């Protein structure tokens, strides 16, 4: 069995993989996939692309990276929200972007958008290995006047993630389609936000748009478009009826987009062999 996980031949390698290496990966992957019992990918776009690129007779099995069903701990969520707000005096509304804090995630655009509001705070939570980039973000926040309303929080365990993500009013995922793998993005944090019942603003990319449109749990906007991002924030913040509808729809979406249901697809693929 081959588990592709990402669109490997279009993955972001920060320039470490040249054309020859990419060609070699493509040849090896195609050779192996044609000889596997079945292959696993995380969304339909990648399944379609790999079937076309490698001329596969059998379409890869789509198993999305959904977490197990989360139950909101309202006390822990309220506690974490109060702690975040205490760190940012004057803030009443929280935007969050969780996951690795790296380039091509639209974070500079998010900082610029958040800086336009006097009572909005921004929480960036996740691994911070690129210290140069973190410093650049801190300098940008100071320059934009967001310095006192931005928190850089370390990654937390999966066990406690819901207690932190659930403390936000909005989750923002401005992934930039700098490589094909990012264009096909359907990240874990997207499903984690759904499980935390937090409305989403995501880049207008095919896989995230498909779910947002299907369940009506947020809005999409062009990556790095600060003006459009602000319009999305305004809509979700000021239209109480629309926001409440998104919150109610999230309760429905999380029941469908959880591992308890998603694992059935994987089990069925194995049962066909066994």
PDB file of C-alpha atoms in Angstrom:
ATOM      1  CA  UNK A   1       0.000   0.000   0.000  1.00  0.00           C
ATOM      2  CA  UNK A   2       1.284   3.474  -0.898  1.00  0.00           C
ATOM      3  CA  UNK A   3       0.298   6.409   1.326  1.00  0.00           C
ATOM      4  CA  UNK A   4       1.049   9.564  -0.665  1.00  0.00           C
ATOM      5  CA  UNK A   5      -0.042  11.993   2.096  1.00  0.00           C
ATOM      6  CA  UNK A   6       0.875  15.042  -0.014  1.00  0.00           C
ATOM      7  CA  UNK A   7       1.193  15.720  -3.725  1.00  0.00           C
ATOM      8  CA  UNK A   8       4.841  14.718  -3.547  1.00  0.00           C
ATOM      9  CA  UNK A   9       6.016  15.816  -6.989  1.00  0.00           C
ATOM     10  CA  UNK A  10       4.598  19.285  -6.314  1.00  0.00           C
ATOM     11  CA  UNK A  11       5.751  19.614  -2.718  1.00  0.00           C
ATOM     12  CA  UNK A  12       7.425  22.694  -1.245  1.00  0.00           C
ATOM     13  CA  UNK A  13      11.071  21.746  -0.691  1.00  0.00           C
ATOM     14  CA  UNK A  14      12.386  25.324  -0.326  1.00  0.00           C
ATOM     15  CA  UNK A  15      14.437  24.953  -3.485  1.00  0.00           C
ATOM     16  CA  UNK A  16      16.247  21.842  -2.246  1.00  0.00           C
ATOM     17  CA  UNK A  17      14.907  19.632  -5.026  1.00  0.00           C
ATOM     18  CA  UNK A  18      15.923  20.422  -8.597  1.00  0.00           C
ATOM     19  CA  UNK A  19      14.284  19.373 -11.849  1.00  0.00           C
ATOM     20  CA  UNK A  20      16.272  16.153 -12.062  1.00  0.00           C
ATOM     21  CA  UNK A  21      15.352  15.115  -8.523  1.00  0.00           C
ATOM     22  CA  UNK A  22      11.689  15.955  -9.164  1.00  0.00           C
ATOM     23  CA  UNK A  23      11.747  13.851 -12.341  1.00  0.00           C
ATOM     24  CA  UNK A  24      13.269  10.961 -10.394  1.00  0.00           C
ATOM     25  CA  UNK A  25      10.600  11.210  -7.654  1.00  0.00           C
ATOM     26  CA  UNK A  26       7.897  11.200 -10.321  1.00  0.00           C
ATOM     27  CA  UNK A  27       9.327   8.083 -12.003  1.00  0.00           C
ATOM     28  CA  UNK A  28       9.755   6.204  -8.716  1.00  0.00           C
ATOM     29  CA  UNK A  29       6.307   7.140  -7.463  1.00  0.00           C
ATOM     30  CA  UNK A  30       4.614   6.114 -10.712  1.00  0.00           C
ATOM     31  CA  UNK A  31       6.533   2.823 -10.807  1.00  0.00           C
ATOM     32  CA  UNK A  32       5.501   1.948  -7.251  1.00  0.00           C
ATOM     33  CA  UNK A  33       1.882   3.104  -7.448  1.00  0.00           C
ATOM     34  CA  UNK A  34       1.211   0.875 -10.442  1.00  0.00           C
ATOM     35  CA  UNK A  35       2.427  -2.116  -8.420  1.00  0.00           C
ATOM     36  CA  UNK A  36       0.614  -1.411  -5.149  1.00  0.00           C
ATOM     37  CA  UNK A  37      -2.658  -3.003  -4.091  1.00  0.00           C
ATOM     38  CA  UNK A  38      -3.995   0.524  -3.641  1.00  0.00           C
ATOM     39  CA  UNK A  39      -2.777   4.022  -2.844  1.00  0.00           C
ATOM     40  CA  UNK A  40      -4.018   6.537  -0.274  1.00  0.00           C
ATOM     41  CA  UNK A  41      -4.238  10.318  -0.703  1.00  0.00           C
ATOM     42  CA  UNK A  42      -5.821  13.058   1.409  1.00  0.00           C
ATOM     43  CA  UNK A  43      -8.216  14.683  -1.056  1.00  0.00           C
ATOM     44  CA  UNK A  44      -9.925  14.378  -4.428  1.00  0.00           C
ATOM     45  CA  UNK A  45      -7.724  16.921  -6.213  1.00  0.00           C
ATOM     46  CA  UNK A  46      -4.590  14.921  -5.431  1.00  0.00           C
ATOM     47  CA  UNK A  47      -6.326  11.652  -6.363  1.00  0.00           C
ATOM     48  CA  UNK A  48      -7.317  13.049  -9.750  1.00  0.00           C
ATOM     49  CA  UNK A  49      -3.893  14.599 -10.372  1.00  0.00           C
ATOM     50  CA  UNK A  50      -1.967  11.418  -9.533  1.00  0.00           C
ATOM     51  CA  UNK A  51      -4.245   9.261 -11.619  1.00  0.00           C
ATOM     52  CA  UNK A  52      -3.637  11.543 -14.592  1.00  0.00           C
ATOM     53  CA  UNK A  53       0.108  12.087 -14.069  1.00  0.00           C
ATOM     54  CA  UNK A  54       0.904   8.386 -13.614  1.00  0.00           C
ATOM     55  CA  UNK A  55      -1.795   7.028 -15.967  1.00  0.00           C
ATOM     56  CA  UNK A  56      -3.256   4.850 -13.217  1.00  0.00           C
ATOM     57  CA  UNK A  57      -6.104   2.469 -13.969  1.00  0.00           C
ATOM     58  CA  UNK A  58      -7.175   2.523 -10.317  1.00  0.00           C
ATOM     59  CA  UNK A  59      -7.928   5.896  -8.729  1.00  0.00           C
ATOM     60  CA  UNK A  60      -6.229   6.390  -5.343  1.00  0.00           C
ATOM     61  CA  UNK A  61      -8.393   6.003  -2.250  1.00  0.00           C
ATOM     62  CA  UNK A  62      -9.215   9.358  -0.621  1.00  0.00           C
ATOM     63  CA  UNK A  63      -8.831   9.326   3.167  1.00  0.00           C
ATOM     64  CA  UNK A  64      -8.922  12.843   4.584  1.00  0.00           C
ATOM     65  CA  UNK A  65      -6.764  13.831   7.571  1.00  0.00           C
ATOM     66  CA  UNK A  66      -9.614  14.314  10.003  1.00  0.00           C
ATOM     67  CA  UNK A  67      -9.150  14.237  13.782  1.00  0.00           C
ATOM     68  CA  UNK A  68     -11.336  12.234  16.108  1.00  0.00           C
ATOM     69  CA  UNK A  69     -14.578  13.892  17.168  1.00  0.00           C
ATOM     70  CA  UNK A  70     -13.846  16.693  19.641  1.00  0.00           C
ATOM     71  CA  UNK A  71     -16.069  17.611  22.565  1.00  0.00           C
ATOM     72  CA  UNK A  72     -15.650  21.249  23.548  1.00  0.00           C
ATOM     73  CA  UNK A  73     -14.505  21.845  27.115  1.00  0.00           C
ATOM     74  CA  UNK A  74     -16.178  25.205  27.631  1.00  0.00           C
ATOM     75  CA  UNK A  75     -14.442  25.908  30.949  1.00  0.00           C
ATOM     76  CA  UNK A  76     -10.958  25.286  29.519  1.00  0.00           C
ATOM     77  CA  UNK A  77     -11.796  27.304  26.395  1.00  0.00           C
ATOM     78  CA  UNK A  78     -13.027  30.254  28.464  1.00  0.00           C
ATOM     79  CA  UNK A  79      -9.917  30.064  30.641  1.00  0.00           C
ATOM     80  CA  UNK A  80      -7.590  30.163  27.642  1.00  0.00           C
ATOM     81  CA  UNK A  81      -9.543  32.964  26.010  1.00  0.00           C
ATOM     82  CA  UNK A  82      -9.303  35.103  29.147  1.00  0.00           C
ATOM     83  CA  UNK A  83      -5.564  34.427  29.324  1.00  0.00           C
ATOM     84  CA  UNK A  84      -5.092  35.511  25.702  1.00  0.00           C
ATOM     85  CA  UNK A  85      -7.165  38.659  26.150  1.00  0.00           C
ATOM     86  CA  UNK A  86      -5.238  39.535  29.309  1.00  0.00           C
ATOM     87  CA  UNK A  87      -2.039  39.487  27.266  1.00  0.00           C
ATOM     88  CA  UNK A  88      -3.554  41.966  24.791  1.00  0.00           C
ATOM     89  CA  UNK A  89      -5.312  44.837  26.633  1.00  0.00           C
ATOM     90  CA  UNK A  90      -8.181  46.387  24.691  1.00  0.00           C
ATOM     91  CA  UNK A  91      -8.713  43.331  22.485  1.00  0.00           C
ATOM     92  CA  UNK A  92     -12.234  41.897  22.304  1.00  0.00           C
ATOM     93  CA  UNK A  93     -12.074  39.777  19.137  1.00  0.00           C
ATOM     94  CA  UNK A  94      -9.555  37.013  18.436  1.00  0.00           C
ATOM     95  CA  UNK A  95      -8.195  35.852  15.093  1.00  0.00           C
ATOM     96  CA  UNK A  96      -6.098  32.702  15.122  1.00  0.00           C
ATOM     97  CA  UNK A  97      -3.796  30.910  12.730  1.00  0.00           C
ATOM     98  CA  UNK A  98      -2.474  27.666  14.163  1.00  0.00           C
ATOM     99  CA  UNK A  99       0.042  25.233  12.743  1.00  0.00           C
ATOM    100  CA  UNK A 100       3.697  25.706  11.838  1.00  0.00           C
ATOM    101  CA  UNK A 101       4.565  29.403  11.550  1.00  0.00           C
ATOM    102  CA  UNK A 102       6.363  29.326   8.210  1.00  0.00           C
ATOM    103  CA  UNK A 103       6.420  31.227   4.947  1.00  0.00           C
ATOM    104  CA  UNK A 104       3.717  30.944   2.275  1.00  0.00           C
ATOM    105  CA  UNK A 105       0.946  30.748   4.886  1.00  0.00           C
ATOM    106  CA  UNK A 106      -0.212  34.320   4.280  1.00  0.00           C
ATOM    107  CA  UNK A 107       0.745  35.457   7.771  1.00  0.00           C
ATOM    108  CA  UNK A 108       2.110  38.891   6.712  1.00  0.00           C
ATOM    109  CA  UNK A 109      -1.223  39.647   4.995  1.00  0.00           C
ATOM    110  CA  UNK A 110      -3.052  38.507   8.115  1.00  0.00           C
ATOM    111  CA  UNK A 111      -0.956  40.856  10.266  1.00  0.00           C
ATOM    112  CA  UNK A 112      -1.688  43.773   7.940  1.00  0.00           C
ATOM    113  CA  UNK A 113      -5.412  42.999   8.002  1.00  0.00           C
ATOM    114  CA  UNK A 114      -5.581  42.647  11.797  1.00  0.00           C
ATOM    115  CA  UNK A 115      -3.687  45.920  12.256  1.00  0.00           C
ATOM    116  CA  UNK A 116      -6.596  47.831  10.691  1.00  0.00           C
ATOM    117  CA  UNK A 117      -8.791  47.140  13.712  1.00  0.00           C
ATOM    118  CA  UNK A 118      -8.248  48.641  17.144  1.00  0.00           C
ATOM    119  CA  UNK A 119      -9.902  45.824  19.124  1.00  0.00           C
ATOM    120  CA  UNK A 120      -8.789  42.726  17.194  1.00  0.00           C
ATOM    121  CA  UNK A 121      -5.965  40.530  18.430  1.00  0.00           C
ATOM    122  CA  UNK A 122      -4.038  37.937  16.450  1.00  0.00           C
ATOM    123  CA  UNK A 123      -2.828  34.623  17.876  1.00  0.00           C
ATOM    124  CA  UNK A 124      -0.184  32.680  15.932  1.00  0.00           C
ATOM    125  CA  UNK A 125       0.175  29.266  17.530  1.00  0.00           C
ATOM    126  CA  UNK A 126       2.537  26.559  16.378  1.00  0.00           C
ATOM    127  CA  UNK A 127       6.133  25.534  15.781  1.00  0.00           C
ATOM    128  CA  UNK A 128       8.498  28.472  15.353  1.00  0.00           C
ATOM    129  CA  UNK A 129      11.649  26.915  13.930  1.00  0.00           C
ATOM    130  CA  UNK A 130      12.349  29.653  11.359  1.00  0.00           C
ATOM    131  CA  UNK A 131      13.551  32.310  13.767  1.00  0.00           C
ATOM    132  CA  UNK A 132      14.433  34.702  10.939  1.00  0.00           C
ATOM    133  CA  UNK A 133      10.835  34.614   9.724  1.00  0.00           C
ATOM    134  CA  UNK A 134       9.482  35.044  13.260  1.00  0.00           C
ATOM    135  CA  UNK A 135      11.628  38.148  13.676  1.00  0.00           C
ATOM    136  CA  UNK A 136      10.357  39.501  10.351  1.00  0.00           C
ATOM    137  CA  UNK A 137       6.765  38.996  11.501  1.00  0.00           C
ATOM    138  CA  UNK A 138       7.424  40.705  14.823  1.00  0.00           C
ATOM    139  CA  UNK A 139       8.987  43.677  13.050  1.00  0.00           C
ATOM    140  CA  UNK A 140       6.054  43.875  10.626  1.00  0.00           C
ATOM    141  CA  UNK A 141       3.586  43.782  13.523  1.00  0.00           C
ATOM    142  CA  UNK A 142       5.412  46.661  15.243  1.00  0.00           C
ATOM    143  CA  UNK A 143       5.522  48.641  12.019  1.00  0.00           C
ATOM    144  CA  UNK A 144       1.783  48.141  11.435  1.00  0.00           C
ATOM    145  CA  UNK A 145       0.863  49.045  15.002  1.00  0.00           C
ATOM    146  CA  UNK A 146      -0.136  45.505  15.970  1.00  0.00           C
ATOM    147  CA  UNK A 147       2.766  44.938  18.353  1.00  0.00           C
ATOM    148  CA  UNK A 148       0.659  44.880  21.505  1.00  0.00           C
ATOM    149  CA  UNK A 149      -2.113  42.824  19.918  1.00  0.00           C
ATOM    150  CA  UNK A 150      -0.258  39.785  18.599  1.00  0.00           C
ATOM    151  CA  UNK A 151       0.713  36.621  20.454  1.00  0.00           C
ATOM    152  CA  UNK A 152       3.259  34.050  19.303  1.00  0.00           C
ATOM    153  CA  UNK A 153       2.286  30.876  21.144  1.00  0.00           C
ATOM    154  CA  UNK A 154       4.155  27.561  21.068  1.00  0.00           C
ATOM    155  CA  UNK A 155       2.512  24.467  19.660  1.00  0.00           C
ATOM    156  CA  UNK A 156       0.325  22.538  22.087  1.00  0.00           C
ATOM    157  CA  UNK A 157      -0.400  18.829  22.253  1.00  0.00           C
ATOM    158  CA  UNK A 158      -3.253  17.349  20.257  1.00  0.00           C
ATOM    159  CA  UNK A 159      -4.891  16.497  23.576  1.00  0.00           C
ATOM    160  CA  UNK A 160      -5.291  20.186  24.466  1.00  0.00           C
ATOM    161  CA  UNK A 161      -5.490  21.747  21.001  1.00  0.00           C
ATOM    162  CA  UNK A 162      -9.280  22.124  21.033  1.00  0.00           C
ATOM    163  CA  UNK A 163      -9.080  24.160  24.247  1.00  0.00           C
ATOM    164  CA  UNK A 164      -6.920  26.772  22.502  1.00  0.00           C
ATOM    165  CA  UNK A 165      -8.347  26.793  18.968  1.00  0.00           C
ATOM    166  CA  UNK A 166     -11.851  26.983  20.415  1.00  0.00           C
ATOM    167  CA  UNK A 167     -10.924  30.227  22.189  1.00  0.00           C
ATOM    168  CA  UNK A 168     -10.734  32.136  18.893  1.00  0.00           C
ATOM    169  CA  UNK A 169     -13.574  33.917  17.131  1.00  0.00           C
ATOM    170  CA  UNK A 170     -12.175  33.168  13.675  1.00  0.00           C
ATOM    171  CA  UNK A 171      -9.542  30.841  12.250  1.00  0.00           C
ATOM    172  CA  UNK A 172      -7.690  32.232   9.221  1.00  0.00           C
ATOM    173  CA  UNK A 173      -5.775  30.033   6.735  1.00  0.00           C
ATOM    174  CA  UNK A 174      -4.293  32.186   3.995  1.00  0.00           C
ATOM    175  CA  UNK A 175      -2.216  29.470   2.343  1.00  0.00           C
ATOM    176  CA  UNK A 176      -0.384  30.760  -0.727  1.00  0.00           C
ATOM    177  CA  UNK A 177      -0.425  28.379  -3.738  1.00  0.00           C
ATOM    178  CA  UNK A 178       3.304  28.814  -4.375  1.00  0.00           C
ATOM    179  CA  UNK A 179       3.602  25.144  -5.352  1.00  0.00           C
ATOM    180  CA  UNK A 180       1.062  22.648  -6.623  1.00  0.00           C
ATOM    181  CA  UNK A 181       0.943  20.821  -3.305  1.00  0.00           C
ATOM    182  CA  UNK A 182      -0.190  24.030  -1.598  1.00  0.00           C
ATOM    183  CA  UNK A 183      -2.775  24.627  -4.319  1.00  0.00           C
ATOM    184  CA  UNK A 184      -4.299  21.265  -3.408  1.00  0.00           C
ATOM    185  CA  UNK A 185      -4.075  22.020   0.325  1.00  0.00           C
ATOM    186  CA  UNK A 186      -6.575  20.516   2.741  1.00  0.00           C
ATOM    187  CA  UNK A 187      -4.554  20.778   5.972  1.00  0.00           C
ATOM    188  CA  UNK A 188      -5.128  19.115   9.319  1.00  0.00           C
ATOM    189  CA  UNK A 189      -5.748  22.504  10.936  1.00  0.00           C
ATOM    190  CA  UNK A 190      -8.716  23.050   8.641  1.00  0.00           C
ATOM    191  CA  UNK A 191     -10.470  20.028  10.144  1.00  0.00           C
ATOM    192  CA  UNK A 192      -9.238  20.909  13.631  1.00  0.00           C
ATOM    193  CA  UNK A 193     -10.927  24.303  13.355  1.00  0.00           C
ATOM    194  CA  UNK A 194     -14.125  22.571  12.329  1.00  0.00           C
ATOM    195  CA  UNK A 195     -13.904  20.260  15.327  1.00  0.00           C
ATOM    196  CA  UNK A 196     -13.299  23.298  17.561  1.00  0.00           C
ATOM    197  CA  UNK A 197     -16.443  24.892  16.043  1.00  0.00           C
ATOM    198  CA  UNK A 198     -14.618  28.034  14.911  1.00  0.00           C
ATOM    199  CA  UNK A 199     -15.727  29.665  11.621  1.00  0.00           C
ATOM    200  CA  UNK A 200     -13.023  29.700   8.954  1.00  0.00           C
ATOM    201  CA  UNK A 201     -11.624  32.207   6.490  1.00  0.00           C
ATOM    202  CA  UNK A 202      -9.520  30.241   4.018  1.00  0.00           C
ATOM    203  CA  UNK A 203      -7.657  30.851   0.785  1.00  0.00           C
ATOM    204  CA  UNK A 204      -9.855  30.352  -2.256  1.00  0.00           C
ATOM    205  CA  UNK A 205      -8.307  27.002  -3.172  1.00  0.00           C
ATOM    206  CA  UNK A 206     -10.340  24.086  -4.534  1.00  0.00           C
ATOM    207  CA  UNK A 207     -10.347  21.654  -1.622  1.00  0.00           C
ATOM    208  CA  UNK A 208     -10.998  24.140   1.177  1.00  0.00           C
ATOM    209  CA  UNK A 209     -13.617  25.981  -0.871  1.00  0.00           C
ATOM    210  CA  UNK A 210     -15.428  22.712  -1.566  1.00  0.00           C
ATOM    211  CA  UNK A 211     -15.980  22.038   2.136  1.00  0.00           C
ATOM    212  CA  UNK A 212     -16.719  25.648   3.068  1.00  0.00           C
ATOM    213  CA  UNK A 213     -19.358  25.824   0.326  1.00  0.00           C
ATOM    214  CA  UNK A 214     -20.795  22.420   1.187  1.00  0.00           C
ATOM    215  CA  UNK A 215     -21.274  23.101   4.894  1.00  0.00           C
ATOM    216  CA  UNK A 216     -21.394  26.932   4.903  1.00  0.00           C
ATOM    217  CA  UNK A 217     -18.917  27.289   7.754  1.00  0.00           C
ATOM    218  CA  UNK A 218     -17.053  30.431   6.702  1.00  0.00           C
ATOM    219  CA  UNK A 219     -15.712  32.366   3.743  1.00  0.00           C
ATOM    220  CA  UNK A 220     -12.979  32.146   1.110  1.00  0.00           C
ATOM    221  CA  UNK A 221     -10.788  34.946  -0.183  1.00  0.00           C
ATOM    222  CA  UNK A 222      -7.830  35.433  -2.483  1.00  0.00           C
ATOM    223  CA  UNK A 223      -4.490  34.625  -0.845  1.00  0.00           C
ATOM    224  CA  UNK A 224      -2.589  37.735   0.264  1.00  0.00           C
ATOM    225  CA  UNK A 225      -5.475  40.051  -0.637  1.00  0.00           C
ATOM    226  CA  UNK A 226      -5.669  42.213   2.495  1.00  0.00           C
ATOM    227  CA  UNK A 227      -8.721  44.143   1.320  1.00  0.00           C
ATOM    228  CA  UNK A 228     -10.724  40.996   0.621  1.00  0.00           C
ATOM    229  CA  UNK A 229      -9.595  39.438   3.890  1.00  0.00           C
ATOM    230  CA  UNK A 230     -10.865  42.493   5.766  1.00  0.00           C
ATOM    231  CA  UNK A 231     -14.208  42.220   3.992  1.00  0.00           C
ATOM    232  CA  UNK A 232     -14.472  38.604   5.129  1.00  0.00           C
ATOM    233  CA  UNK A 233     -13.586  39.563   8.702  1.00  0.00           C
ATOM    234  CA  UNK A 234     -16.188  42.336   8.611  1.00  0.00           C
ATOM    235  CA  UNK A 235     -18.877  39.981   7.301  1.00  0.00           C
ATOM    236  CA  UNK A 236     -18.300  37.368   9.980  1.00  0.00           C
ATOM    237  CA  UNK A 237     -17.858  39.941  12.717  1.00  0.00           C
ATOM    238  CA  UNK A 238     -20.717  42.284  11.942  1.00  0.00           C
ATOM    239  CA  UNK A 239     -23.356  39.944  10.502  1.00  0.00           C
ATOM    240  CA  UNK A 240     -24.494  38.196  13.690  1.00  0.00           C
ATOM    241  CA  UNK A 241     -27.046  36.054  11.846  1.00  0.00           C
ATOM    242  CA  UNK A 242     -24.463  34.801   9.329  1.00  0.00           C
ATOM    243  CA  UNK A 243     -21.915  34.095  12.073  1.00  0.00           C
ATOM    244  CA  UNK A 244     -24.466  32.195  14.179  1.00  0.00           C
ATOM    245  CA  UNK A 245     -25.437  30.144  11.124  1.00  0.00           C
ATOM    246  CA  UNK A 246     -21.788  29.236  10.544  1.00  0.00           C
ATOM    247  CA  UNK A 247     -21.490  28.153  14.185  1.00  0.00           C
ATOM    248  CA  UNK A 248     -24.559  25.938  13.888  1.00  0.00           C
ATOM    249  CA  UNK A 249     -23.316  24.460  10.614  1.00  0.00           C
ATOM    250  CA  UNK A 250     -19.996  23.618  12.246  1.00  0.00           C
ATOM    251  CA  UNK A 251     -21.823  21.346  14.676  1.00  0.00           C
ATOM    252  CA  UNK A 252     -23.161  19.418  11.696  1.00  0.00           C
ATOM    253  CA  UNK A 253     -19.866  19.432   9.786  1.00  0.00           C
ATOM    254  CA  UNK A 254     -17.836  18.090  12.702  1.00  0.00           C
ATOM    255  CA  UNK A 255     -20.063  15.005  12.887  1.00  0.00           C
ATOM    256  CA  UNK A 256     -19.256  14.193   9.248  1.00  0.00           C
ATOM    257  CA  UNK A 257     -15.616  15.309   9.135  1.00  0.00           C
ATOM    258  CA  UNK A 258     -14.183  13.187  11.929  1.00  0.00           C
ATOM    259  CA  UNK A 259     -12.002  10.087  12.032  1.00  0.00           C
ATOM    260  CA  UNK A 260     -14.844   7.963  13.397  1.00  0.00           C
ATOM    261  CA  UNK A 261     -16.454   8.266   9.942  1.00  0.00           C
ATOM    262  CA  UNK A 262     -13.387   8.759   7.757  1.00  0.00           C
ATOM    263  CA  UNK A 263     -11.729   5.550   8.927  1.00  0.00           C
ATOM    264  CA  UNK A 264     -14.541   3.553   7.307  1.00  0.00           C
ATOM    265  CA  UNK A 265     -13.137   4.437   3.878  1.00  0.00           C
ATOM    266  CA  UNK A 266      -9.736   3.038   4.834  1.00  0.00           C
ATOM    267  CA  UNK A 267     -11.214  -0.058   6.441  1.00  0.00           C
ATOM    268  CA  UNK A 268     -13.283  -0.743   3.340  1.00  0.00           C
ATOM    269  CA  UNK A 269     -10.189  -0.555   1.136  1.00  0.00           C
ATOM    270  CA  UNK A 270      -8.403  -3.126   3.295  1.00  0.00           C
ATOM    271  CA  UNK A 271     -11.459  -5.381   3.560  1.00  0.00           C
ATOM    272  CA  UNK A 272     -11.551  -5.580  -0.244  1.00  0.00           C
ATOM    273  CA  UNK A 273      -8.107  -7.210  -0.062  1.00  0.00           C
ATOM    274  CA  UNK A 274      -8.590  -9.344   3.049  1.00  0.00           C
TER     275      UNK A 274
END
